[in-house]
DNA sequence: GAATTAATTGAACGTTCGTTTTATTAAGCT
DNA sequence: AGCTTAATAAAACGAACGTTCAATTAATTC
């Protein structure tokens, strides 16, 4: 046999991308063999090489595309907000939602950096730094405007990124909380972490009521 | 040739363990071939099978031993502190220090869970849950004693774990801050995250001075 | 409808994988 | 000194790896 009826290059390409994301996220890049990938797509493994020169280029392409989309999405989102308080809230909300909705992409981005050859790895790391800088600028501005209390901006940036990215590790769609609810709780925690002015933290004060809906708390 | 002069089973075993930790942390379990491992140790790959039945058992052994040591170390450390405030501070300090000092172990523990066969994976996940429970109990007690303000204990537990574990991702020994200094900053952030009573968060109040040394702040 | 291009198969390539087998030598014991 | 056990080397195993190649058929173009 050879070309199959109804075969279409564009469809096959996106089928390869989708299958690769699923497989790499599930078992890892090294563990995903070209034959496993081909089976998932429903073609022979040789068909792959019409679309990518090799396995490494597939991984790099998936990771770069993901980072491009992430940066674009945040740039778009960040235009809507202006005060440091609003911007930090928006960042955390955006980060958690986007990451939970694109779990495979994010998981691959976090786990498979080491599977990239050095040149490709450096490229992706640069994009990641650019994304983190978005948060750092918010903290900087909040500090300048005396809206935040932060001892160490670099550390706080990393702490917020790590904390919010961590949601992906344990989140399951059937959890007791929706993504939106979780995001709001993390917004609260993030604001408190930077000592945002209008977040009460005394025992009696309770939580700020100006942000997010009332949510059940287990 | 065969047995080499000066060869010693115990020494070879620990040489294998040490080399495997380095290699797996660096390039990943799947990417570490038995020949790479043997080269790192300075033996033939067949020698490995005197010490482990197969590659999987080596990974499982490394991960289980690490978790056992971690649990023991925290149990020992936790006996020294009693109030929720002290206990949370001690946990964060311990977690960061221990994790930074055993980077390879921790990195393997976080990255290679998926390389374990299901039975082994379940075993390690159980140990991880036990460790996280240690933190959860502290938050529980702090809430009961009205020393903490926490909306959601499960989420806050995960946030603190993620935030502190994240240090391992970026920490380098030649950074501007020592491990101890970083740990203290995270203690501050952690305490603020749970609204610990005697941590000031008003703009004028500045940071709590009762915990940790004064440290330069970049 | 013939020629061209796109998409894929099936088989094979050489290499490397984890592991096993067998032989050999060092160390420890009596 | 002779025997036993511990520790390794060297070579080989079949299986699986990423990738290539030639052949073949579907779709498109003229």
Short mmCIF file of C-alpha atoms (C1' of nucleotides) in Angstrom, two decimals:
data_model
loop_
_atom_site.label_atom_id
_atom_site.label_comp_id
_atom_site.label_asym_id
_atom_site.label_seq_id
_atom_site.Cartn_x
_atom_site.Cartn_y
_atom_site.Cartn_z
CA UNK A 1 0.00 0.00 0.00
CA UNK A 2 0.93 3.64 -0.23
CA UNK A 3 -1.05 6.87 -0.11
CA UNK A 4 -4.36 6.24 1.60
CA UNK A 5 -7.69 7.60 0.45
CA UNK A 6 -8.62 10.84 2.14
CA UNK A 7 -5.09 11.46 3.36
CA UNK A 8 -4.27 15.12 3.92
CA UNK A 9 -0.98 16.60 4.96
CA UNK A 10 -2.40 19.30 7.19
CA UNK A 11 -4.61 16.88 9.05
CA UNK A 12 -1.80 14.42 9.53
CA UNK A 13 0.51 17.14 10.79
CA UNK A 14 -1.91 18.32 13.45
CA UNK A 15 -2.73 14.72 14.34
CA UNK A 16 0.99 14.13 14.90
CA UNK A 17 1.27 17.25 17.05
CA UNK A 18 -1.73 16.32 19.15
CA UNK A 19 -0.65 12.73 19.61
CA UNK A 20 2.90 13.76 20.45
CA UNK A 21 1.68 16.19 23.11
CA UNK A 22 -0.44 13.54 24.73
CA UNK A 23 2.29 10.92 24.64
CA UNK A 24 5.18 13.11 25.75
CA UNK A 25 3.14 14.56 28.59
CA UNK A 26 2.14 11.07 29.68
CA UNK A 27 5.31 9.03 29.39
CA UNK A 28 8.03 11.54 28.52
CA UNK A 29 9.96 12.40 25.39
CA UNK A 30 12.60 9.71 25.77
CA UNK A 31 10.04 7.02 26.44
CA UNK A 32 7.93 7.98 23.45
CA UNK A 33 9.21 5.92 20.53
CA UNK A 34 8.45 6.87 16.96
CA UNK A 35 6.48 3.67 16.59
CA UNK A 36 4.31 4.50 19.61
CA UNK A 37 3.67 7.93 18.16
CA UNK A 38 2.84 6.50 14.74
CA UNK A 39 0.41 4.00 16.28
CA UNK A 40 -1.33 6.81 18.16
CA UNK A 41 -1.74 8.73 14.91
CA UNK A 42 -2.66 5.66 12.91
CA UNK A 43 0.15 5.76 10.36
CA UNK A 44 3.52 4.16 9.82
CA UNK A 45 6.46 5.68 11.64
CA UNK A 46 8.08 6.63 8.33
CA UNK A 47 5.22 9.02 7.58
CA UNK A 48 6.43 11.25 10.41
CA UNK A 49 9.52 12.28 8.48
CA UNK A 50 7.47 14.08 5.88
CA UNK A 51 6.55 16.59 8.59
CA UNK A 52 9.61 16.84 10.81
CA UNK A 53 13.25 16.19 10.02
CA UNK A 54 13.68 14.28 13.28
CA UNK A 55 12.33 13.63 16.75
CA UNK A 56 14.22 16.48 18.42
CA UNK A 57 12.75 19.03 16.04
CA UNK A 58 9.25 17.88 16.94
CA UNK A 59 9.89 18.49 20.64
CA UNK A 60 11.44 21.87 20.01
CA UNK A 61 8.59 22.90 17.74
CA UNK A 62 5.99 21.94 20.34
CA UNK A 63 7.76 23.81 23.10
CA UNK A 64 8.46 26.93 21.08
CA UNK A 65 4.90 27.16 19.82
CA UNK A 66 3.62 26.80 23.33
CA UNK A 67 5.80 29.59 24.64
CA UNK A 68 4.85 31.86 21.75
CA UNK A 69 1.18 31.34 22.46
CA UNK A 70 1.69 31.88 26.18
CA UNK A 71 3.52 35.16 25.68
CA UNK A 72 0.95 36.41 23.20
CA UNK A 73 -1.93 35.47 25.46
CA UNK A 74 -0.47 37.28 28.45
CA UNK A 75 0.42 40.33 26.42
CA UNK A 76 -3.18 40.52 25.28
CA UNK A 77 -4.53 39.95 28.76
CA UNK A 78 -2.20 42.38 30.46
CA UNK A 79 -3.50 45.28 28.39
CA UNK A 80 -6.78 45.21 30.28
CA UNK A 81 -5.36 46.07 33.71
CA UNK A 82 -3.34 48.95 35.03
CA UNK A 83 -2.78 49.24 38.77
CA UNK A 84 -0.21 46.91 40.33
CA UNK A 85 -2.94 45.35 42.43
CA UNK A 86 -5.07 44.61 39.39
CA UNK A 87 -2.12 43.50 37.33
CA UNK A 88 -0.86 41.03 39.91
CA UNK A 89 -4.35 39.65 40.35
CA UNK A 90 -4.72 39.33 36.61
CA UNK A 91 -1.36 37.64 36.23
CA UNK A 92 -2.09 34.96 38.80
CA UNK A 93 -5.58 34.40 37.44
CA UNK A 94 -4.26 34.18 33.90
CA UNK A 95 -1.33 31.97 34.77
CA UNK A 96 -3.39 29.38 36.62
CA UNK A 97 -6.21 29.28 34.12
CA UNK A 98 -3.97 29.14 31.10
CA UNK A 99 -1.78 26.47 32.65
CA UNK A 100 -4.64 24.26 33.72
CA UNK A 101 -6.31 24.57 30.34
CA UNK A 102 -3.11 23.60 28.53
CA UNK A 103 -1.82 21.01 30.92
CA UNK A 104 0.07 18.93 28.40
CA UNK A 105 1.85 21.91 26.89
CA UNK A 106 2.88 23.20 30.28
CA UNK A 107 3.90 19.82 31.56
CA UNK A 108 6.11 19.26 28.55
CA UNK A 109 7.54 22.74 28.95
CA UNK A 110 8.53 22.00 32.53
CA UNK A 111 9.71 18.43 32.19
CA UNK A 112 11.39 18.19 28.83
CA UNK A 113 13.74 21.15 28.85
CA UNK A 114 16.55 18.71 29.46
CA UNK A 115 15.63 16.67 26.42
CA UNK A 116 16.39 19.62 24.17
CA UNK A 117 19.83 19.93 22.63
CA UNK A 118 21.70 22.87 24.17
CA UNK A 119 20.94 25.34 21.41
CA UNK A 120 17.21 24.67 21.51
CA UNK A 121 17.21 24.67 25.29
CA UNK A 122 18.79 28.11 25.43
CA UNK A 123 16.14 29.39 23.05
CA UNK A 124 13.27 28.18 25.21
CA UNK A 125 14.87 29.39 28.42
CA UNK A 126 15.06 32.85 26.93
CA UNK A 127 11.31 32.81 26.25
CA UNK A 128 10.62 31.63 29.78
CA UNK A 129 12.69 34.45 31.20
CA UNK A 130 10.70 36.90 29.13
CA UNK A 131 7.47 35.58 30.61
CA UNK A 132 8.73 35.75 34.18
CA UNK A 133 9.86 39.30 33.55
CA UNK A 134 6.22 40.20 33.07
CA UNK A 135 5.56 39.33 36.68
CA UNK A 136 8.75 40.93 37.91
CA UNK A 137 7.75 44.25 36.37
CA UNK A 138 4.43 44.15 38.17
CA UNK A 139 6.15 43.62 41.49
CA UNK A 140 8.61 46.38 40.69
CA UNK A 141 5.85 48.84 39.92
CA UNK A 142 3.86 47.81 42.96
CA UNK A 143 6.89 48.44 45.13
CA UNK A 144 7.53 51.84 43.56
CA UNK A 145 3.91 52.81 44.05
CA UNK A 146 4.17 51.65 47.67
CA UNK A 147 1.28 49.30 47.13
CA UNK A 148 3.31 46.18 47.87
CA UNK A 149 5.73 45.24 50.60
CA UNK A 150 8.42 43.01 49.16
CA UNK A 151 11.79 42.21 50.60
CA UNK A 152 13.24 40.55 47.57
CA UNK A 153 11.68 40.92 44.16
CA UNK A 154 13.62 38.15 42.45
CA UNK A 155 12.69 35.62 45.13
CA UNK A 156 9.08 36.72 45.30
CA UNK A 157 8.75 36.45 41.53
CA UNK A 158 10.00 32.91 41.63
CA UNK A 159 7.87 32.02 44.62
CA UNK A 160 4.70 33.17 42.90
CA UNK A 161 5.58 31.40 39.67
CA UNK A 162 6.38 28.17 41.49
CA UNK A 163 3.31 28.33 43.68
CA UNK A 164 0.91 28.91 40.83
CA UNK A 165 2.56 26.52 38.41
CA UNK A 166 2.29 23.90 41.13
CA UNK A 167 -1.46 23.79 40.64
CA UNK A 168 -0.87 21.73 37.54
CA UNK A 169 0.69 18.97 39.58
CA UNK A 170 -2.38 18.12 41.57
CA UNK A 171 -5.35 19.66 39.78
CA UNK A 172 -7.98 17.28 38.50
CA UNK A 173 -11.08 18.47 36.68
CA UNK A 174 -13.37 16.65 39.11
CA UNK A 175 -11.86 18.34 42.14
CA UNK A 176 -14.02 20.05 44.70
CA UNK A 177 -13.04 23.42 43.27
CA UNK A 178 -13.29 24.77 39.74
CA UNK A 179 -10.30 26.32 38.06
CA UNK A 180 -11.79 29.76 38.54
CA UNK A 181 -12.27 29.16 42.24
CA UNK A 182 -8.75 27.90 42.68
CA UNK A 183 -7.40 30.85 40.75
CA UNK A 184 -9.19 33.28 43.07
CA UNK A 185 -7.74 31.59 46.13
CA UNK A 186 -4.29 31.87 44.68
CA UNK A 187 -4.90 35.51 43.88
CA UNK A 188 -5.64 35.99 47.57
CA UNK A 189 -2.50 34.14 48.58
CA UNK A 190 -0.40 36.03 46.07
CA UNK A 191 -1.69 39.40 47.18
CA UNK A 192 -1.01 38.50 50.77
CA UNK A 193 2.46 37.33 49.85
CA UNK A 194 3.35 40.78 48.54
CA UNK A 195 1.59 42.56 51.38
CA UNK A 196 -0.85 44.23 49.03
CA UNK A 197 -2.32 47.23 50.79
CA UNK A 198 -6.00 46.45 50.87
CA UNK A 199 -5.70 42.82 51.79
CA UNK A 200 -6.46 42.43 55.46
CA UNK A 201 -4.36 39.90 57.31
CA UNK A 202 -5.29 40.46 60.91
CA UNK A 203 -7.14 37.69 62.64
CA UNK A 204 -10.39 39.56 62.76
CA UNK A 205 -10.14 41.21 59.39
CA UNK A 206 -10.68 38.11 57.37
CA UNK A 207 -10.12 38.10 53.69
CA UNK A 208 -10.42 40.92 51.28
CA UNK A 209 -13.87 41.10 49.79
CA UNK A 210 -13.12 43.34 46.89
CA UNK A 211 -11.58 40.60 44.80
CA UNK A 212 -13.33 37.60 43.41
CA UNK A 213 -16.59 35.99 44.33
CA UNK A 214 -17.43 34.37 47.64
CA UNK A 215 -16.47 30.75 47.38
CA UNK A 216 -17.02 27.69 49.44
CA UNK A 217 -13.99 26.76 51.40
CA UNK A 218 -14.30 23.05 52.26
CA UNK B 1 40.20 -10.19 32.82
CA UNK B 2 37.91 -10.72 35.73
CA UNK B 3 37.94 -9.61 39.36
CA UNK B 4 40.17 -6.58 39.69
CA UNK B 5 42.63 -6.02 42.50
CA UNK B 6 41.20 -3.99 45.33
CA UNK B 7 37.65 -4.56 44.20
CA UNK B 8 35.08 -4.38 46.98
CA UNK B 9 31.37 -5.01 46.75
CA UNK B 10 30.35 -2.32 49.16
CA UNK B 11 32.44 0.32 47.50
CA UNK B 12 31.19 -0.61 44.07
CA UNK B 13 27.60 -0.52 45.26
CA UNK B 14 27.87 2.99 46.64
CA UNK B 15 29.83 4.08 43.60
CA UNK B 16 26.96 2.85 41.45
CA UNK B 17 24.42 4.67 43.60
CA UNK B 18 26.36 7.92 43.52
CA UNK B 19 27.01 7.75 39.79
CA UNK B 20 23.40 6.87 39.07
CA UNK B 21 22.15 9.82 41.10
CA UNK B 22 24.41 12.21 39.25
CA UNK B 23 23.52 10.83 35.85
CA UNK B 24 19.78 10.50 36.35
CA UNK B 25 19.57 14.00 37.80
CA UNK B 26 21.56 15.35 34.89
CA UNK B 27 20.12 13.59 31.86
CA UNK B 28 17.16 11.63 33.18
CA UNK B 29 16.49 7.97 33.87
CA UNK B 30 15.53 7.04 30.33
CA UNK B 31 18.54 8.77 28.85
CA UNK B 32 20.94 7.09 31.24
CA UNK B 33 22.08 3.88 29.58
CA UNK B 34 23.66 1.08 31.53
CA UNK B 35 26.87 1.63 29.60
CA UNK B 36 26.98 5.30 30.53
CA UNK B 37 26.44 4.34 34.14
CA UNK B 38 29.14 1.68 33.99
CA UNK B 39 31.59 4.12 32.43
CA UNK B 40 30.92 6.65 35.17
CA UNK B 41 31.63 4.00 37.80
CA UNK B 42 34.58 2.59 35.93
CA UNK B 43 33.35 -0.97 35.45
CA UNK B 44 31.65 -3.02 32.77
CA UNK B 45 27.89 -2.77 32.54
CA UNK B 46 27.51 -6.43 33.47
CA UNK B 47 28.95 -5.71 36.92
CA UNK B 48 25.83 -3.69 37.73
CA UNK B 49 23.70 -6.83 37.84
CA UNK B 50 25.51 -8.14 40.86
CA UNK B 51 23.97 -5.26 42.82
CA UNK B 52 20.57 -4.70 41.30
CA UNK B 53 18.30 -7.11 39.43
CA UNK B 54 17.55 -4.45 36.79
CA UNK B 55 17.52 -0.76 35.97
CA UNK B 56 14.03 -0.12 37.33
CA UNK B 57 14.95 -1.50 40.74
CA UNK B 58 17.88 0.90 40.93
CA UNK B 59 15.61 3.89 40.36
CA UNK B 60 13.05 2.67 42.85
CA UNK B 61 15.73 2.01 45.45
CA UNK B 62 17.19 5.50 45.06
CA UNK B 63 13.80 7.15 45.35
CA UNK B 64 12.61 5.10 48.28
CA UNK B 65 15.81 5.62 50.24
CA UNK B 66 15.58 9.34 49.63
CA UNK B 67 12.02 9.53 50.91
CA UNK B 68 12.88 7.45 53.97
CA UNK B 69 15.74 9.75 54.84
CA UNK B 70 13.58 12.83 54.25
CA UNK B 71 10.80 11.59 56.52
CA UNK B 72 13.25 10.60 59.24
CA UNK B 73 15.05 13.92 59.06
CA UNK B 74 11.86 15.94 59.39
CA UNK B 75 10.55 13.77 62.19
CA UNK B 76 13.76 14.41 64.09
CA UNK B 77 13.71 18.13 63.33
CA UNK B 78 10.05 18.60 64.16
CA UNK B 79 10.55 17.40 67.72
CA UNK B 80 12.42 20.59 68.54
CA UNK B 81 9.54 22.98 67.94
CA UNK B 82 6.06 23.26 69.38
CA UNK B 83 3.99 26.32 68.55
CA UNK B 84 2.42 26.48 65.10
CA UNK B 85 4.44 29.59 64.37
CA UNK B 86 7.71 27.87 65.25
CA UNK B 87 6.71 24.66 63.53
CA UNK B 88 5.83 26.33 60.24
CA UNK B 89 9.03 28.31 60.34
CA UNK B 90 11.00 25.16 61.05
CA UNK B 91 9.29 23.25 58.28
CA UNK B 92 10.07 25.81 55.62
CA UNK B 93 13.62 26.22 56.84
CA UNK B 94 14.12 22.47 56.92
CA UNK B 95 12.48 21.84 53.57
CA UNK B 96 14.56 24.38 51.69
CA UNK B 97 17.83 23.48 53.32
CA UNK B 98 17.35 19.77 52.97
CA UNK B 99 16.22 20.08 49.38
CA UNK B 100 19.06 22.31 48.34
CA UNK B 101 21.62 20.10 50.07
CA UNK B 102 20.27 17.00 48.33
CA UNK B 103 19.50 18.47 44.96
CA UNK B 104 20.00 15.32 42.97
CA UNK B 105 17.81 13.20 45.21
CA UNK B 106 15.04 15.77 45.16
CA UNK B 107 15.30 16.37 41.45
CA UNK B 108 15.03 12.67 40.77
CA UNK B 109 12.12 12.42 43.17
CA UNK B 110 10.25 15.12 41.30
CA UNK B 111 11.13 14.23 37.73
CA UNK B 112 11.27 10.47 37.60
CA UNK B 113 8.03 9.46 39.24
CA UNK B 114 6.70 8.64 35.81
CA UNK B 115 9.61 6.33 35.09
CA UNK B 116 8.53 4.04 37.90
CA UNK B 117 6.30 1.09 37.15
CA UNK B 118 2.83 1.64 38.62
CA UNK B 119 3.39 -0.41 41.75
CA UNK B 120 6.60 1.41 42.64
CA UNK B 121 5.09 4.76 41.78
CA UNK B 122 2.18 4.19 44.14
CA UNK B 123 4.62 3.33 46.90
CA UNK B 124 6.58 6.56 46.50
CA UNK B 125 3.44 8.68 46.17
CA UNK B 126 2.29 7.32 49.51
CA UNK B 127 5.54 8.45 51.16
CA UNK B 128 5.22 11.88 49.58
CA UNK B 129 1.70 12.23 50.91
CA UNK B 130 2.95 11.36 54.37
CA UNK B 131 5.53 14.15 54.18
CA UNK B 132 3.01 16.72 52.99
CA UNK B 133 0.73 15.71 55.83
CA UNK B 134 3.36 16.96 58.22
CA UNK B 135 2.84 20.46 56.89
CA UNK B 136 -0.91 20.11 56.73
CA UNK B 137 -1.04 19.25 60.43
CA UNK B 138 0.91 22.38 61.29
CA UNK B 139 -1.56 24.53 59.36
CA UNK B 140 -4.45 22.71 60.99
CA UNK B 141 -3.10 23.34 64.46
CA UNK B 142 -2.29 26.94 63.66
CA UNK B 143 -5.83 27.49 62.50
CA UNK B 144 -7.28 25.84 65.60
CA UNK B 145 -5.08 27.97 67.82
CA UNK B 146 -6.20 31.05 65.86
CA UNK B 147 -2.60 31.86 65.09
CA UNK B 148 -3.06 31.53 61.34
CA UNK B 149 -5.64 32.82 58.90
CA UNK B 150 -6.14 30.26 56.18
CA UNK B 151 -9.02 29.98 53.77
CA UNK B 152 -8.17 26.59 52.40
CA UNK B 153 -5.75 24.29 54.15
CA UNK B 154 -5.29 21.85 51.29
CA UNK B 155 -4.46 24.59 48.82
CA UNK B 156 -2.20 26.43 51.20
CA UNK B 157 -0.29 23.25 51.95
CA UNK B 158 0.32 22.70 48.28
CA UNK B 159 1.21 26.32 47.68
CA UNK B 160 3.88 26.28 50.37
CA UNK B 161 5.30 22.98 49.18
CA UNK B 162 5.42 24.17 45.57
CA UNK B 163 6.88 27.53 46.45
CA UNK B 164 9.67 26.12 48.60
CA UNK B 165 10.45 23.17 46.36
CA UNK B 166 10.78 25.65 43.53
CA UNK B 167 13.98 26.96 45.07
CA UNK B 168 15.72 23.90 43.70
CA UNK B 169 14.93 24.93 40.16
CA UNK B 170 16.98 28.11 40.20
CA UNK B 171 19.32 27.92 43.18
CA UNK B 172 23.03 27.95 42.40
CA UNK B 173 25.64 27.79 45.12
CA UNK B 174 27.30 30.95 43.89
CA UNK B 175 24.12 32.98 44.08
CA UNK B 176 24.01 36.29 45.87
CA UNK B 177 22.24 34.64 48.79
CA UNK B 178 23.24 31.65 50.90
CA UNK B 179 20.84 28.80 51.44
CA UNK B 180 20.23 29.96 54.99
CA UNK B 181 19.40 33.46 53.82
CA UNK B 182 17.04 32.20 51.18
CA UNK B 183 15.36 29.93 53.69
CA UNK B 184 14.72 32.84 56.02
CA UNK B 185 13.13 34.87 53.27
CA UNK B 186 10.86 32.00 52.44
CA UNK B 187 9.97 31.63 56.10
CA UNK B 188 8.85 35.25 55.99
CA UNK B 189 6.82 34.67 52.86
CA UNK B 190 5.31 31.49 54.25
CA UNK B 191 4.31 33.13 57.49
CA UNK B 192 2.74 35.98 55.63
CA UNK B 193 0.91 33.54 53.39
CA UNK B 194 -0.86 32.02 56.37
CA UNK B 195 -1.44 35.38 58.03
CA UNK B 196 0.66 34.45 61.03
CA UNK B 197 -0.28 36.72 63.92
CA UNK B 198 2.95 38.46 64.67
CA UNK B 199 4.02 39.11 61.13
CA UNK B 200 3.31 42.70 60.29
CA UNK B 201 2.06 43.38 56.80
CA UNK B 202 1.13 47.00 56.95
CA UNK B 203 3.21 49.35 54.89
CA UNK B 204 4.87 50.95 57.89
CA UNK B 205 5.25 47.80 59.93
CA UNK B 206 7.91 46.19 57.84
CA UNK B 207 8.91 42.63 58.42
CA UNK B 208 8.83 40.66 61.57
CA UNK B 209 12.09 40.88 63.44
CA UNK B 210 11.63 37.98 65.78
CA UNK B 211 12.52 35.38 63.17
CA UNK B 212 15.83 34.93 61.50
CA UNK B 213 18.82 37.19 61.22
CA UNK B 214 18.98 40.48 59.42
CA UNK B 215 19.97 39.78 55.89
CA UNK B 216 21.04 41.84 52.99
CA UNK B 217 18.32 42.19 50.46
CA UNK B 218 19.95 42.81 47.08
"C1'" DG C 1 -6.64 11.01 -19.71
"C1'" DA C 2 -1.90 11.51 -19.16
"C1'" DA C 3 1.58 13.63 -16.32
"C1'" DT C 4 2.84 15.41 -11.99
"C1'" DT C 5 2.85 15.95 -7.23
"C1'" DA C 6 1.47 14.65 -2.40
"C1'" DA C 7 1.08 11.20 1.01
"C1'" DT C 8 1.98 7.08 2.66
"C1'" DT C 9 3.44 2.03 3.19
"C1'" DG C 10 6.50 -1.81 4.10
"C1'" DA C 11 10.85 -3.26 4.54
"C1'" DA C 12 15.22 -2.53 5.84
"C1'" DC C 13 19.41 0.05 7.77
"C1'" DG C 14 23.06 0.16 11.29
"C1'" DT C 15 23.14 1.21 16.14
"C1'" DT C 16 22.16 0.85 20.71
"C1'" DC C 17 19.36 -0.85 24.30
"C1'" DG C 18 18.88 -3.76 28.86
"C1'" DT C 19 20.27 -8.02 30.10
"C1'" DT C 20 22.47 -12.85 30.27
"C1'" DT C 21 26.10 -16.10 30.00
"C1'" DT C 22 30.52 -17.76 30.67
"C1'" DA C 23 35.08 -17.43 32.03
"C1'" DT C 24 38.52 -15.55 35.00
"C1'" DT C 25 40.86 -13.60 38.79
"C1'" DA C 26 41.19 -11.64 43.73
"C1'" DA C 27 40.20 -12.17 48.44
"C1'" DG C 28 39.00 -14.76 52.43
"C1'" DC C 29 38.96 -19.01 54.93
"C1'" DT C 30 40.68 -23.46 56.88
"C1'" DA D 1 48.61 -24.46 50.20
"C1'" DG D 2 44.29 -25.51 48.75
"C1'" DC D 3 39.45 -24.47 48.60
"C1'" DT D 4 35.58 -21.47 48.41
"C1'" DT D 5 33.36 -17.39 47.54
"C1'" DA D 6 33.17 -12.55 45.82
"C1'" DA D 7 33.74 -9.48 42.09
"C1'" DT D 8 34.47 -8.56 37.87
"C1'" DA D 9 35.47 -8.68 32.43
"C1'" DA D 10 34.35 -9.89 27.83
"C1'" DA D 11 31.32 -11.26 24.64
"C1'" DA D 12 27.06 -12.08 23.09
"C1'" DC D 13 21.71 -12.06 23.12
"C1'" DG D 14 17.39 -10.72 20.90
"C1'" DA D 15 14.70 -6.70 20.90
"C1'" DA D 16 13.93 -2.12 19.98
"C1'" DC D 17 15.66 2.27 18.64
"C1'" DG D 18 15.58 6.54 15.17
"C1'" DT D 19 15.85 6.93 10.56
"C1'" DT D 20 16.17 5.96 5.39
"C1'" DC D 21 14.76 4.13 1.02
"C1'" DA D 22 12.18 2.44 -2.71
"C1'" DA D 23 7.76 1.41 -4.22
"C1'" DT D 24 2.99 2.55 -4.58
"C1'" DT D 25 -1.27 4.85 -4.70
"C1'" DA D 26 -4.37 9.14 -4.24
"C1'" DA D 27 -5.12 13.65 -5.52
"C1'" DT D 28 -4.21 17.43 -8.49
"C1'" DT D 29 -2.96 19.74 -12.69
"C1'" DC D 30 -2.97 20.46 -17.56
#
